[in-house]
Amino acid sequence: MARIAVVGSLMMDLVVRARRPALPGESLIGRSFATFVGGKGGNQATAAARLGAQVTMVGAVGRDPFGETILASLAAARIDTRFVRQLDHEGTGVAVPVVFDDGSNLIYALPRANLALAPADVEAVRSAIEAADLLLVQFEVAPEATLTALRIARDAGVRTLVNPAPVAPHPPEVFRLADLLIPNEVEAAALSGLPAADPAAQAAALRKLGPAAVIITLGERGAFVHAPDGDTCVPAPAVNAVDTVGAGDAFCGALAVRLAAGDPLPAAAAFACRAAALACTRRGAAASLPTLAEVEEFTS
Ligand code: ADP
């Protein structure tokens, strides 16, 4: 069974729906409210676990009810949560997306415990990373913690996947320690300084930062794979997408599972495209992530 370590964010999403944005000073009655376990780290860990991988999560929450809810959600997906720290001095990260009738949204994100994850916390659980086939990180926790995780993995010969989402200043060493960099189109443009119209040029520029290979996700167009032995475009299956939030997380989690199992990059990317497309056909968070049987049965 593929063993994956995820060092990343854990957040509670508090989703408000409202007719329109409130004006300054106005109190507007909203339409609905719902909470979802989120954070790119937790989402990608859950995506991988639902596809059958043995997943260890490293991260931080507060010692509060949101933290308990997140830990319970991860445990329900059979993720090893022994290395998630519960901090006394900082609360669980929260995001407050406000979604309006016209489909636009505003998001207030408070990373809280995620930014309090210290290099020493990661160092203390080094064995969790060393025991994995593959390490998966994103850009939602303290950059020094991510860097520490990547150094441990590199020293132990553990393959590293870096999803630079959302783009935030990180030490250049983070890119040098990435075996595979997985940005979406927006992130690839921001990191390469090149327009989204040319993923081949973007990927070539990103490889110069250090990673041996780059996969740029292209939404409904699939993924562009740039590896030492050549470029490949992997199309996304055509689906009736009802909710594309978290598609990138479904993609990264699935990709990690197949790479840890030994698949070559294009085959792993094709599997990840199928898993992410399936996730787009369903609303919701963790529950919309497909199982291995569902991806295997899925033909578009
Ligand atoms: P993010 O969610 O980070 O913005 P993308 O939009 O690039 O990332 O989506 C990630 C992956 O999810 C894509 O590479 C693709 O495989 C899949 N995907 C996203 N949107 C669709 C869609 N409308 N139809 C099918 N697959 C999709």
JSON list of N, CA and C in Angstrom, two decimals, residues 191-224:
[
{"chain": "A", "resi": 191, "resn": "LEU", "atom": "N", "xyz": [4.41, 32.27, -10.67]},
{"chain": "A", "resi": 191, "resn": "LEU", "atom": "CA", "xyz": [5.76, 31.81, -10.32]},
{"chain": "A", "resi": 191, "resn": "LEU", "atom": "C", "xyz": [6.74, 31.94, -11.47]},
{"chain": "A", "resi": 192, "resn": "SER", "atom": "N", "xyz": [6.24, 31.81, -12.71]},
{"chain": "A", "resi": 192, "resn": "SER", "atom": "CA", "xyz": [7.14, 31.87, -13.87]},
{"chain": "A", "resi": 192, "resn": "SER", "atom": "C", "xyz": [7.21, 33.27, -14.48]},
{"chain": "A", "resi": 193, "resn": "GLY", "atom": "N", "xyz": [6.18, 34.09, -14.20]},
{"chain": "A", "resi": 193, "resn": "GLY", "atom": "CA", "xyz": [6.11, 35.40, -14.83]},
{"chain": "A", "resi": 193, "resn": "GLY", "atom": "C", "xyz": [5.72, 35.32, -16.30]},
{"chain": "A", "resi": 194, "resn": "LEU", "atom": "N", "xyz": [5.25, 34.14, -16.73]},
{"chain": "A", "resi": 194, "resn": "LEU", "atom": "CA", "xyz": [4.88, 33.95, -18.15]},
{"chain": "A", "resi": 194, "resn": "LEU", "atom": "C", "xyz": [3.37, 33.75, -18.27]},
{"chain": "A", "resi": 195, "resn": "PRO", "atom": "N", "xyz": [2.78, 34.14, -19.41]},
{"chain": "A", "resi": 195, "resn": "PRO", "atom": "CA", "xyz": [1.32, 34.05, -19.53]},
{"chain": "A", "resi": 195, "resn": "PRO", "atom": "C", "xyz": [0.81, 32.61, -19.56]},
{"chain": "A", "resi": 196, "resn": "ALA", "atom": "N", "xyz": [-0.45, 32.45, -19.10]},
{"chain": "A", "resi": 196, "resn": "ALA", "atom": "CA", "xyz": [-1.04, 31.12, -18.99]},
{"chain": "A", "resi": 196, "resn": "ALA", "atom": "C", "xyz": [-1.21, 30.44, -20.35]},
{"chain": "A", "resi": 197, "resn": "ALA", "atom": "N", "xyz": [-1.17, 31.21, -21.42]},
{"chain": "A", "resi": 197, "resn": "ALA", "atom": "CA", "xyz": [-1.40, 30.63, -22.76]},
{"chain": "A", "resi": 197, "resn": "ALA", "atom": "C", "xyz": [-0.31, 29.63, -23.15]},
{"chain": "A", "resi": 198, "resn": "ASP", "atom": "N", "xyz": [0.81, 29.64, -22.48]},
{"chain": "A", "resi": 198, "resn": "ASP", "atom": "CA", "xyz": [1.93, 28.81, -22.94]},
{"chain": "A", "resi": 198, "resn": "ASP", "atom": "C", "xyz": [2.48, 27.94, -21.80]},
{"chain": "A", "resi": 199, "resn": "PRO", "atom": "N", "xyz": [1.76, 26.84, -21.45]},
{"chain": "A", "resi": 199, "resn": "PRO", "atom": "CA", "xyz": [2.22, 26.02, -20.33]},
{"chain": "A", "resi": 199, "resn": "PRO", "atom": "C", "xyz": [3.59, 25.39, -20.56]},
{"chain": "A", "resi": 200, "resn": "ALA", "atom": "N", "xyz": [3.95, 25.12, -21.83]},
{"chain": "A", "resi": 200, "resn": "ALA", "atom": "CA", "xyz": [5.27, 24.51, -22.10]},
{"chain": "A", "resi": 200, "resn": "ALA", "atom": "C", "xyz": [6.38, 25.46, -21.68]},
{"chain": "A", "resi": 201, "resn": "ALA", "atom": "N", "xyz": [6.22, 26.74, -22.03]},
{"chain": "A", "resi": 201, "resn": "ALA", "atom": "CA", "xyz": [7.23, 27.73, -21.65]},
{"chain": "A", "resi": 201, "resn": "ALA", "atom": "C", "xyz": [7.24, 27.94, -20.14]},
{"chain": "A", "resi": 202, "resn": "GLN", "atom": "N", "xyz": [6.04, 27.96, -19.55]},
{"chain": "A", "resi": 202, "resn": "GLN", "atom": "CA", "xyz": [5.96, 28.13, -18.09]},
{"chain": "A", "resi": 202, "resn": "GLN", "atom": "C", "xyz": [6.66, 26.98, -17.38]},
{"chain": "A", "resi": 203, "resn": "ALA", "atom": "N", "xyz": [6.36, 25.76, -17.83]},
{"chain": "A", "resi": 203, "resn": "ALA", "atom": "CA", "xyz": [6.94, 24.58, -17.17]},
{"chain": "A", "resi": 203, "resn": "ALA", "atom": "C", "xyz": [8.45, 24.58, -17.31]},
{"chain": "A", "resi": 204, "resn": "ALA", "atom": "N", "xyz": [8.95, 24.95, -18.49]},
{"chain": "A", "resi": 204, "resn": "ALA", "atom": "CA", "xyz": [10.41, 24.99, -18.70]},
{"chain": "A", "resi": 204, "resn": "ALA", "atom": "C", "xyz": [11.04, 26.02, -17.76]},
{"chain": "A", "resi": 205, "resn": "ALA", "atom": "N", "xyz": [10.36, 27.16, -17.59]},
{"chain": "A", "resi": 205, "resn": "ALA", "atom": "CA", "xyz": [10.88, 28.20, -16.69]},
{"chain": "A", "resi": 205, "resn": "ALA", "atom": "C", "xyz": [10.85, 27.70, -15.24]},
{"chain": "A", "resi": 206, "resn": "LEU", "atom": "N", "xyz": [9.77, 27.01, -14.87]},
{"chain": "A", "resi": 206, "resn": "LEU", "atom": "CA", "xyz": [9.65, 26.54, -13.49]},
{"chain": "A", "resi": 206, "resn": "LEU", "atom": "C", "xyz": [10.68, 25.46, -13.17]},
{"chain": "A", "resi": 207, "resn": "ARG", "atom": "N", "xyz": [11.03, 24.66, -14.17]},
{"chain": "A", "resi": 207, "resn": "ARG", "atom": "CA", "xyz": [12.05, 23.62, -13.92]},
{"chain": "A", "resi": 207, "resn": "ARG", "atom": "C", "xyz": [13.38, 24.23, -13.56]},
{"chain": "A", "resi": 208, "resn": "LYS", "atom": "N", "xyz": [13.62, 25.42, -14.06]},
{"chain": "A", "resi": 208, "resn": "LYS", "atom": "CA", "xyz": [14.90, 26.09, -13.73]},
{"chain": "A", "resi": 208, "resn": "LYS", "atom": "C", "xyz": [14.98, 26.45, -12.25]},
{"chain": "A", "resi": 209, "resn": "LEU", "atom": "N", "xyz": [13.81, 26.49, -11.56]},
{"chain": "A", "resi": 209, "resn": "LEU", "atom": "CA", "xyz": [13.83, 26.76, -10.11]},
{"chain": "A", "resi": 209, "resn": "LEU", "atom": "C", "xyz": [14.33, 25.55, -9.33]},
{"chain": "A", "resi": 210, "resn": "GLY", "atom": "N", "xyz": [14.33, 24.38, -9.98]},
{"chain": "A", "resi": 210, "resn": "GLY", "atom": "CA", "xyz": [14.87, 23.21, -9.28]},
{"chain": "A", "resi": 210, "resn": "GLY", "atom": "C", "xyz": [14.15, 21.89, -9.45]},
{"chain": "A", "resi": 211, "resn": "PRO", "atom": "N", "xyz": [12.81, 21.88, -9.59]},
{"chain": "A", "resi": 211, "resn": "PRO", "atom": "CA", "xyz": [12.15, 20.57, -9.62]},
{"chain": "A", "resi": 211, "resn": "PRO", "atom": "C", "xyz": [12.53, 19.76, -10.87]},
{"chain": "A", "resi": 212, "resn": "ALA", "atom": "N", "xyz": [12.60, 18.44, -10.70]},
{"chain": "A", "resi": 212, "resn": "ALA", "atom": "CA", "xyz": [12.95, 17.58, -11.84]},
{"chain": "A", "resi": 212, "resn": "ALA", "atom": "C", "xyz": [11.81, 17.52, -12.85]},
{"chain": "A", "resi": 213, "resn": "ALA", "atom": "N", "xyz": [10.58, 17.72, -12.38]},
{"chain": "A", "resi": 213, "resn": "ALA", "atom": "CA", "xyz": [9.43, 17.66, -13.28]},
{"chain": "A", "resi": 213, "resn": "ALA", "atom": "C", "xyz": [8.37, 18.64, -12.79]},
{"chain": "A", "resi": 214, "resn": "VAL", "atom": "N", "xyz": [7.49, 19.04, -13.73]},
{"chain": "A", "resi": 214, "resn": "VAL", "atom": "CA", "xyz": [6.42, 20.00, -13.41]},
{"chain": "A", "resi": 214, "resn": "VAL", "atom": "C", "xyz": [5.12, 19.49, -14.03]},
{"chain": "A", "resi": 215, "resn": "ILE", "atom": "N", "xyz": [4.04, 19.55, -13.28]},
{"chain": "A", "resi": 215, "resn": "ILE", "atom": "CA", "xyz": [2.71, 19.29, -13.85]},
{"chain": "A", "resi": 215, "resn": "ILE", "atom": "C", "xyz": [1.87, 20.54, -13.60]},
{"chain": "A", "resi": 216, "resn": "ILE", "atom": "N", "xyz": [1.39, 21.15, -14.68]},
{"chain": "A", "resi": 216, "resn": "ILE", "atom": "CA", "xyz": [0.51, 22.32, -14.54]},
{"chain": "A", "resi": 216, "resn": "ILE", "atom": "C", "xyz": [-0.92, 21.85, -14.78]},
{"chain": "A", "resi": 217, "resn": "THR", "atom": "N", "xyz": [-1.79, 22.06, -13.78]},
{"chain": "A", "resi": 217, "resn": "THR", "atom": "CA", "xyz": [-3.19, 21.67, -13.98]},
{"chain": "A", "resi": 217, "resn": "THR", "atom": "C", "xyz": [-3.92, 22.78, -14.75]},
{"chain": "A", "resi": 218, "resn": "LEU", "atom": "N", "xyz": [-4.76, 22.36, -15.69]},
{"chain": "A", "resi": 218, "resn": "LEU", "atom": "CA", "xyz": [-5.38, 23.31, -16.62]},
{"chain": "A", "resi": 218, "resn": "LEU", "atom": "C", "xyz": [-6.90, 23.29, -16.55]},
{"chain": "A", "resi": 219, "resn": "GLY", "atom": "N", "xyz": [-7.44, 23.05, -15.34]},
{"chain": "A", "resi": 219, "resn": "GLY", "atom": "CA", "xyz": [-8.90, 23.04, -15.20]},
{"chain": "A", "resi": 219, "resn": "GLY", "atom": "C", "xyz": [-9.53, 22.00, -16.11]},
{"chain": "A", "resi": 220, "resn": "GLU", "atom": "N", "xyz": [-10.60, 22.39, -16.82]},
{"chain": "A", "resi": 220, "resn": "GLU", "atom": "CA", "xyz": [-11.32, 21.41, -17.65]},
{"chain": "A", "resi": 220, "resn": "GLU", "atom": "C", "xyz": [-10.50, 20.93, -18.84]},
{"chain": "A", "resi": 221, "resn": "ARG", "atom": "N", "xyz": [-9.34, 21.55, -19.08]},
{"chain": "A", "resi": 221, "resn": "ARG", "atom": "CA", "xyz": [-8.48, 21.08, -20.18]},
{"chain": "A", "resi": 221, "resn": "ARG", "atom": "C", "xyz": [-7.50, 20.00, -19.73]},
{"chain": "A", "resi": 222, "resn": "GLY", "atom": "N", "xyz": [-7.48, 19.67, -18.44]},
{"chain": "A", "resi": 222, "resn": "GLY", "atom": "CA", "xyz": [-6.63, 18.57, -18.00]},
{"chain": "A", "resi": 222, "resn": "GLY", "atom": "C", "xyz": [-5.34, 19.03, -17.38]},
{"chain": "A", "resi": 223, "resn": "ALA", "atom": "N", "xyz": [-4.23, 18.40, -17.77]},
{"chain": "A", "resi": 223, "resn": "ALA", "atom": "CA", "xyz": [-2.95, 18.72, -17.14]},
{"chain": "A", "resi": 223, "resn": "ALA", "atom": "C", "xyz": [-1.82, 18.64, -18.16]},
{"chain": "A", "resi": 224, "resn": "PHE", "atom": "N", "xyz": [-0.83, 19.51, -17.97]},
{"chain": "A", "resi": 224, "resn": "PHE", "atom": "CA", "xyz": [0.35, 19.53, -18.83]},
{"chain": "A", "resi": 224, "resn": "PHE", "atom": "C", "xyz": [1.51, 18.94, -18.04]}
]
